[in-house]
mmCIF file of N, CA and C in Angstrom:
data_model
loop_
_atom_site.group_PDB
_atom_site.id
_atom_site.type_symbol
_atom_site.label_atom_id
_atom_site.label_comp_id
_atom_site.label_asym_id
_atom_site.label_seq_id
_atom_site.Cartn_x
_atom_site.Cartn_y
_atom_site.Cartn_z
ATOM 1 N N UNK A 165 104.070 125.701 125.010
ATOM 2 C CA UNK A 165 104.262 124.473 125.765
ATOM 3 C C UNK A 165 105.242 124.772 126.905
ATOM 4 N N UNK A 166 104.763 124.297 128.110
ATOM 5 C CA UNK A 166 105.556 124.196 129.197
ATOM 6 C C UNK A 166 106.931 123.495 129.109
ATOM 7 N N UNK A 167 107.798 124.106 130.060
ATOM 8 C CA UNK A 167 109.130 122.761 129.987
ATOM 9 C C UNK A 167 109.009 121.683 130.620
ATOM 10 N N UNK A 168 107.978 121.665 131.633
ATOM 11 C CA UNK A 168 107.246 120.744 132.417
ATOM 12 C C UNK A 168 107.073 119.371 130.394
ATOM 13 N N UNK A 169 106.077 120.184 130.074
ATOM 14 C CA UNK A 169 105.413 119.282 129.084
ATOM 15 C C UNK A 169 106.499 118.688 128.001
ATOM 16 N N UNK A 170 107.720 119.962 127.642
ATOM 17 C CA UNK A 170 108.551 119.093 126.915
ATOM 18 C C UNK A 170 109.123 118.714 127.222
ATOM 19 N N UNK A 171 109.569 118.267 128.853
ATOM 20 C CA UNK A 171 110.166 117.111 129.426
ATOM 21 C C UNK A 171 109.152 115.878 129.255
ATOM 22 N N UNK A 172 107.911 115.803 129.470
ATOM 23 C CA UNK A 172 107.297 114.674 129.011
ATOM 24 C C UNK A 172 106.588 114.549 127.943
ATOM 25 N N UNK A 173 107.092 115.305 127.018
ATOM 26 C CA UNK A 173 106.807 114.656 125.572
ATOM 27 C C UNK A 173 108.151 113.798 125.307
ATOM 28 N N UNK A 174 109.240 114.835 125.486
ATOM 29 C CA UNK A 174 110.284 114.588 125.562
ATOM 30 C C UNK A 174 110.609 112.787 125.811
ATOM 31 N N UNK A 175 110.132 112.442 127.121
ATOM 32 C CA UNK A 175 110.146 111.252 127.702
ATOM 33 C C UNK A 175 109.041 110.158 126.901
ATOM 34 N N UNK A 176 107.993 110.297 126.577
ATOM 35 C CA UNK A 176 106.901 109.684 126.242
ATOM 36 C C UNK A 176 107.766 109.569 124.629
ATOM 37 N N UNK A 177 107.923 110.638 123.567
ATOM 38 C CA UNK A 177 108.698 109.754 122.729
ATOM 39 C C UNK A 177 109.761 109.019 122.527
ATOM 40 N N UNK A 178 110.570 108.801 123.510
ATOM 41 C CA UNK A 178 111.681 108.156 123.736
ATOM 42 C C UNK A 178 111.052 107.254 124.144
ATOM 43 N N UNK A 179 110.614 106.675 124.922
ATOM 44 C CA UNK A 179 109.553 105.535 125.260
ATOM 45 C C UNK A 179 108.912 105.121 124.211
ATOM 46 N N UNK A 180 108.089 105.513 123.261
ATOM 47 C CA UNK A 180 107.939 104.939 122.180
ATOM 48 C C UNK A 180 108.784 104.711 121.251
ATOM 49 N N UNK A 181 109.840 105.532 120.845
ATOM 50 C CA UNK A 181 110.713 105.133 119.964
ATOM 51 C C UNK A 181 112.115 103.855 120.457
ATOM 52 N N UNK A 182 111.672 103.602 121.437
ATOM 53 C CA UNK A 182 113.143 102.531 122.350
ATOM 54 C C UNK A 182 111.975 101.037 122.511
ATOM 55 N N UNK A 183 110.500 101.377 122.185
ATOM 56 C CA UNK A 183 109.540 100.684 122.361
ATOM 57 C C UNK A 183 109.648 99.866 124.271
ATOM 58 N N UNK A 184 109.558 101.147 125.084
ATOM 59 C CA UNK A 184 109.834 100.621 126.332
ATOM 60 C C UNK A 184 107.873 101.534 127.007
ATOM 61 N N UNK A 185 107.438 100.518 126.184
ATOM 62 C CA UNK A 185 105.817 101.274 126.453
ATOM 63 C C UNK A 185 104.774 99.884 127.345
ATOM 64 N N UNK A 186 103.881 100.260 127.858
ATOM 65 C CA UNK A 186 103.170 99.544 128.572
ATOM 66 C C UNK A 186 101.833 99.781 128.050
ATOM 67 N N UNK A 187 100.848 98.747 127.406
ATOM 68 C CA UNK A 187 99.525 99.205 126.765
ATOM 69 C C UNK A 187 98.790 98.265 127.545
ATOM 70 N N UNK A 188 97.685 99.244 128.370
ATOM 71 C CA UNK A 188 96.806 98.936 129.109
ATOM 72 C C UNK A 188 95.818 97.789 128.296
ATOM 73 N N UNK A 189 95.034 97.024 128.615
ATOM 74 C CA UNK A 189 93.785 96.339 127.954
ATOM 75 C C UNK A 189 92.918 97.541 127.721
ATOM 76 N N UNK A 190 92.545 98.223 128.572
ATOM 77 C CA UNK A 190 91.418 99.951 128.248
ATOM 78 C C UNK A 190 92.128 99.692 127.290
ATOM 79 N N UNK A 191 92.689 100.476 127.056
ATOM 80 C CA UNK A 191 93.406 100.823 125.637
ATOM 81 C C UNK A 191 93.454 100.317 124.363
ATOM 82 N N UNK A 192 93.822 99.578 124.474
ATOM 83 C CA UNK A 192 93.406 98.322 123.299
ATOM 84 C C UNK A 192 92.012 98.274 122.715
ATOM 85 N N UNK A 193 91.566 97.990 124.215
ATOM 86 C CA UNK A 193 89.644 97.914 123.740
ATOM 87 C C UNK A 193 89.568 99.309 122.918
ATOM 88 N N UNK A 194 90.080 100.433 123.747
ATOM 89 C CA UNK A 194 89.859 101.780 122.643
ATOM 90 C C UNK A 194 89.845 101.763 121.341
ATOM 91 N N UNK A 195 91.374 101.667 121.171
ATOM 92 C CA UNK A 195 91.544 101.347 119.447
ATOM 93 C C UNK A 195 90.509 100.983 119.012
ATOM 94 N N UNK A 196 90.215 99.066 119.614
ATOM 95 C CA UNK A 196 89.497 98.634 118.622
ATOM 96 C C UNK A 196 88.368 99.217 118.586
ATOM 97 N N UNK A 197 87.822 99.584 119.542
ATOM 98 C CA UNK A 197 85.940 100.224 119.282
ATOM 99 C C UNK A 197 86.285 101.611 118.513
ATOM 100 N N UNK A 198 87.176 102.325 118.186
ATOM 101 C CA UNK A 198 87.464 103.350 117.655
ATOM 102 C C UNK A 198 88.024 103.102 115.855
ATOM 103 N N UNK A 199 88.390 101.962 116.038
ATOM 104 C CA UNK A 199 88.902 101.801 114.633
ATOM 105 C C UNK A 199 90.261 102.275 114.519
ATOM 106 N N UNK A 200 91.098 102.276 115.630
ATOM 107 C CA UNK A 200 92.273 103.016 115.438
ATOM 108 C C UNK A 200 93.214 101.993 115.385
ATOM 109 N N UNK A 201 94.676 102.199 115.099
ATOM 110 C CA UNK A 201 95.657 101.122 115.185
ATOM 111 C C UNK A 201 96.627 102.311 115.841
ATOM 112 N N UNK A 202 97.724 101.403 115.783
ATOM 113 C CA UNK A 202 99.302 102.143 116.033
ATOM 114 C C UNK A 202 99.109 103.289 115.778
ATOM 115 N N UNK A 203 99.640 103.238 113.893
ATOM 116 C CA UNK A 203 99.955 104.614 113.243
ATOM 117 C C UNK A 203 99.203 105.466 113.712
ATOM 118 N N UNK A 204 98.262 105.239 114.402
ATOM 119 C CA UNK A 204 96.999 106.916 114.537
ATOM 120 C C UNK A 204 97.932 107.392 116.041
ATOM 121 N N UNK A 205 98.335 106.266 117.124
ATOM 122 C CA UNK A 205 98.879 106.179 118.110
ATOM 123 C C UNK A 205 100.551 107.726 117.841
ATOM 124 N N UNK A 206 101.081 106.784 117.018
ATOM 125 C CA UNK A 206 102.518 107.267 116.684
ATOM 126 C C UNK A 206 102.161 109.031 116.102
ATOM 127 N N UNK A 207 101.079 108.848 115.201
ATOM 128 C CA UNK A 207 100.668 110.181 114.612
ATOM 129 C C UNK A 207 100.459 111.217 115.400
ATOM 130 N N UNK A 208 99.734 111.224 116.745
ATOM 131 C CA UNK A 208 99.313 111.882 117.752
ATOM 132 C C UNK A 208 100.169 112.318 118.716
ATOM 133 N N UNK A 209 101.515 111.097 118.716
ATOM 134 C CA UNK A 209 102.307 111.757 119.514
ATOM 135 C C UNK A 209 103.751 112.764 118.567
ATOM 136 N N UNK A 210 103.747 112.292 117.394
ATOM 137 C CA UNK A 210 105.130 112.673 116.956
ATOM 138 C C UNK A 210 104.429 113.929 115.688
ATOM 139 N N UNK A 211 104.114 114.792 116.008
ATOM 140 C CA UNK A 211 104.299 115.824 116.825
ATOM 141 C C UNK A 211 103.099 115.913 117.334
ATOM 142 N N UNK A 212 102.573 116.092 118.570
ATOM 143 C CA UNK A 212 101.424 116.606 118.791
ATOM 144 C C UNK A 212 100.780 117.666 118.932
ATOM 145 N N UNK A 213 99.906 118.033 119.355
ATOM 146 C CA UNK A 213 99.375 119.563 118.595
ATOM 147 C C UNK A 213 99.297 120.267 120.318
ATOM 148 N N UNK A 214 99.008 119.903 121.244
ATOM 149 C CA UNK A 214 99.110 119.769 122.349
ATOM 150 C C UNK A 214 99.806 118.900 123.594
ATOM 151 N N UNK A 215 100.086 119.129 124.656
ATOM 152 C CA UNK A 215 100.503 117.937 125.647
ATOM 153 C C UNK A 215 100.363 119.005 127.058
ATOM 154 N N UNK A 216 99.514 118.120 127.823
ATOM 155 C CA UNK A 216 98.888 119.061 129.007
ATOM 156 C C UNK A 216 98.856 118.069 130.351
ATOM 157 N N UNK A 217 99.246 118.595 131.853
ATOM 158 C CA UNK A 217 99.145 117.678 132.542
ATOM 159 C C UNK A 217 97.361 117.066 132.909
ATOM 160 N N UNK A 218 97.522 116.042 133.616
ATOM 161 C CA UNK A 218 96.229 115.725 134.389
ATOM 162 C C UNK A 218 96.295 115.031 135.529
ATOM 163 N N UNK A 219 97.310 115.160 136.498
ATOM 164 C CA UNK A 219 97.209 115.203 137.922
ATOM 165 C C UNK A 219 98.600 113.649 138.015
ATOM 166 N N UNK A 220 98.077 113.019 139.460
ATOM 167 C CA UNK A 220 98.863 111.640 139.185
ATOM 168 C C UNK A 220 97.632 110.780 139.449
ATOM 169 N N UNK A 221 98.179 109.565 139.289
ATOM 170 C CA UNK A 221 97.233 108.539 139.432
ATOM 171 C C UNK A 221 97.833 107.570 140.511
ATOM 172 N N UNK A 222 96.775 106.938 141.134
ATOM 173 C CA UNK A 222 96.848 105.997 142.104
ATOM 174 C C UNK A 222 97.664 105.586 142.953
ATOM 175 N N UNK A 223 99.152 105.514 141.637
ATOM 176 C CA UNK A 223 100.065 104.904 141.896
ATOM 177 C C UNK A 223 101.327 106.334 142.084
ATOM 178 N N UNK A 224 100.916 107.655 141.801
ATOM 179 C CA UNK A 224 101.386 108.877 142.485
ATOM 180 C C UNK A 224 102.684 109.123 141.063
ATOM 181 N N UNK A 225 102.128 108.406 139.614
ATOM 182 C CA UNK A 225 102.413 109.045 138.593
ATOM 183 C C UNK A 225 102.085 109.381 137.981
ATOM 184 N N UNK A 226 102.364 111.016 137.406
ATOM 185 C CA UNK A 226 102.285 111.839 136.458
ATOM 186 C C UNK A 226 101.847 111.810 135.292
ATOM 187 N N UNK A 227 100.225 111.979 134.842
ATOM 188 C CA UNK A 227 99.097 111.848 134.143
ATOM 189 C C UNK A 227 99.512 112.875 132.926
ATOM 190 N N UNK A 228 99.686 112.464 132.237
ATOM 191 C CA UNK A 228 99.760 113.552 131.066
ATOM 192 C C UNK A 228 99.024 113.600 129.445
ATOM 193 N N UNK A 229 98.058 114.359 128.510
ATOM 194 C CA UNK A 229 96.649 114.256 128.072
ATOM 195 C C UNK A 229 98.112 114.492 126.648
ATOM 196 N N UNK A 230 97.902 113.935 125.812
ATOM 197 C CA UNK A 230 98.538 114.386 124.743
ATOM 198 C C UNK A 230 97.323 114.805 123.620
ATOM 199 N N UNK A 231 97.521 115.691 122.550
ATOM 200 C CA UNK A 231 96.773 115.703 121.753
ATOM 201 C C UNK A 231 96.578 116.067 120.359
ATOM 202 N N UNK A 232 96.428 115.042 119.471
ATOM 203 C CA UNK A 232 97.363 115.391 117.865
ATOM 204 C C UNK A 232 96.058 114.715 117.389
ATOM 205 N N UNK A 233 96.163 114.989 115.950
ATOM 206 C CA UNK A 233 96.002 114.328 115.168
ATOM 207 C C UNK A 233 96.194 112.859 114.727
ATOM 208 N N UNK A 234 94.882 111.829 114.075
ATOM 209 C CA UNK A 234 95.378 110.704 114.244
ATOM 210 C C UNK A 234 96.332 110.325 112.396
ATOM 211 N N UNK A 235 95.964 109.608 111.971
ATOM 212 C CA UNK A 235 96.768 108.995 110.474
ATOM 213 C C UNK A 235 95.599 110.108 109.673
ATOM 214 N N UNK A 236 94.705 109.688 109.786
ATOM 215 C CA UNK A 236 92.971 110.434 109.070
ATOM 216 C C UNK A 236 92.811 111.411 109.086
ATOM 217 N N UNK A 237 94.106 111.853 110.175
ATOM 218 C CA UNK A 237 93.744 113.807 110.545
ATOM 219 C C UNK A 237 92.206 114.112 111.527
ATOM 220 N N UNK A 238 91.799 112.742 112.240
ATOM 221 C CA UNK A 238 91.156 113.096 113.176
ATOM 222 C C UNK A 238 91.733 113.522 114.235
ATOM 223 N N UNK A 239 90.899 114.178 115.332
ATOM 224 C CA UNK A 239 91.872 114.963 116.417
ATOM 225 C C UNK A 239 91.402 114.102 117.928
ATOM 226 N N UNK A 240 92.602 113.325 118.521
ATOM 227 C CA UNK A 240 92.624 112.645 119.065
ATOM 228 C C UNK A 240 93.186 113.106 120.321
ATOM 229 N N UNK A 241 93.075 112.351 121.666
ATOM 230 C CA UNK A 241 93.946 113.062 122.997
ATOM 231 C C UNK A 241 94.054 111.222 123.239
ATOM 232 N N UNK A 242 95.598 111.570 124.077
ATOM 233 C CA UNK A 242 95.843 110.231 124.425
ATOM 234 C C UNK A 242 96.304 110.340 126.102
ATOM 235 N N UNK A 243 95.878 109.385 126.889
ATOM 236 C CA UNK A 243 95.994 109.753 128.496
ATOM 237 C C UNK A 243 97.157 108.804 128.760
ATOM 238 N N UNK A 244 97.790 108.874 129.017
ATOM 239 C CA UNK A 244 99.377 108.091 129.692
ATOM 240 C C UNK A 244 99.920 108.739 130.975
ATOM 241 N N UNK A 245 100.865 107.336 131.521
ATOM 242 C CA UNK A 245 101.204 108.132 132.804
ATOM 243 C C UNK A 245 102.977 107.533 132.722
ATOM 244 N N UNK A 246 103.667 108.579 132.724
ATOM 245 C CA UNK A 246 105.107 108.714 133.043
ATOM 246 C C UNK A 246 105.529 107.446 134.173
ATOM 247 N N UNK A 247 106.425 106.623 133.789
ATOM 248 C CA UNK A 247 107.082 105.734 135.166
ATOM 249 C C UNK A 247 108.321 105.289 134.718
ATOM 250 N N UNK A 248 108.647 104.445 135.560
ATOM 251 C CA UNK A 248 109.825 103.776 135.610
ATOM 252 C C UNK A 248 110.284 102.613 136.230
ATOM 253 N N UNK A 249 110.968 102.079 136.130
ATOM 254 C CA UNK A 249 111.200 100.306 136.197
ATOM 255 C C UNK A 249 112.809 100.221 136.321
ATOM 256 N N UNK A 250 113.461 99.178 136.650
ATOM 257 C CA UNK A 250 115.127 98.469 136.913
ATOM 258 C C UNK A 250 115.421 98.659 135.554
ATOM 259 N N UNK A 251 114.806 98.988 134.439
ATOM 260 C CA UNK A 251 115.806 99.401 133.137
ATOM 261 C C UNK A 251 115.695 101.184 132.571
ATOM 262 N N UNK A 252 114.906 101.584 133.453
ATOM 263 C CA UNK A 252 114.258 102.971 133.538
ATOM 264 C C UNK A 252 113.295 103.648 132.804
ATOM 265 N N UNK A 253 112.739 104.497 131.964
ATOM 266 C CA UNK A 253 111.426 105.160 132.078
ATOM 267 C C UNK A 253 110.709 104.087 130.993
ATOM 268 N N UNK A 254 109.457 104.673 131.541
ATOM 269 C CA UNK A 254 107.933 103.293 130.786
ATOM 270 C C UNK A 254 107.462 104.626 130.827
ATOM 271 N N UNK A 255 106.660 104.290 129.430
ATOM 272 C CA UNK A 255 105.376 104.976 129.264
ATOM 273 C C UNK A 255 103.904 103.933 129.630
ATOM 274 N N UNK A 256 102.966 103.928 129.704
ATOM 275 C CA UNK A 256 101.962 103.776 130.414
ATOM 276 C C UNK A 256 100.480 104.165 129.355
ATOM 277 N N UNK A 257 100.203 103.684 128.285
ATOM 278 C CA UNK A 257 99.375 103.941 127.530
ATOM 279 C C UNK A 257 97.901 103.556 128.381
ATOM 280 N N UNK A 258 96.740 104.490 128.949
ATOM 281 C CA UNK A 258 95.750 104.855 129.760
ATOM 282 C C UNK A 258 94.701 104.494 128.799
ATOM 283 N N UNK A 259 94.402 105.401 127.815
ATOM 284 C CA UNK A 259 93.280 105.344 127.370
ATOM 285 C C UNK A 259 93.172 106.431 125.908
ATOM 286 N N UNK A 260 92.659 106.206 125.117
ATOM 287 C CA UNK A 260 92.484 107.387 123.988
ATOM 288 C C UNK A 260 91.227 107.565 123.606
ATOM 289 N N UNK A 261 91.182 108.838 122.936
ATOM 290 C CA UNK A 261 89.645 108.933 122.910
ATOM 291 C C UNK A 261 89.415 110.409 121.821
ATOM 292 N N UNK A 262 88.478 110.374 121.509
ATOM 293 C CA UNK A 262 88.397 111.309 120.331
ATOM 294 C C UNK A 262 88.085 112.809 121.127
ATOM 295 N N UNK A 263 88.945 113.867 120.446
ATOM 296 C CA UNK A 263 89.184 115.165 121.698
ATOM 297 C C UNK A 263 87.955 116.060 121.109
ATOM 298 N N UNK A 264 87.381 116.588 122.358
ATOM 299 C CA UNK A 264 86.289 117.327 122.508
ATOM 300 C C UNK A 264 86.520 118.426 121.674
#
């Protein structure tokens, strides 16, 4: 793993664990058509088996593919994008999806 990447794992679990996260509607819809909840969420990131960039988005932040295991031990990738706000860093929950 890059130091690039364990600066934003780094960041992305602190964001979940301070619960300073942003969950898209995509996202949501994911879960549900996937059958997933939280715990598969939390499972994937704490520890994940991977964490890889994927460019920026729109808004010129930092796309990053995480990829663990869910609660079931299915193997999951989760797309989020790094930001920040007047109380400082947000995570940005994109989209999840079952990894190729």
């Amino acid at each position: 793993m890059t130091a690039a990447a364990r600066r934003a794992l780094a960041i992305i679990q602190e964001c979940l664990a301070s619960d300073r996260v942003v969950v898209l509607p995509h996202f949501l819809r994911r879960l549900d058509q996937r059958g997933l909840f939280w715990p598969d969420v939390q499972a994937v990131i704490e520890p994940p088996k991977d964490i890889r960039p994927r460019g920026r988005d729109a808004w010129d932040r930092p796309i990053w593919v995480v990829n663990g295991k869910a609660a079931d031990g299915l193997d999951l990738a989760i797309v989020c994008a790094l930001d920040h706000d007047d109380r400082g860093k947000v995570t940005t929950f994109i989209t999840i999806h079952w990894q190729d």
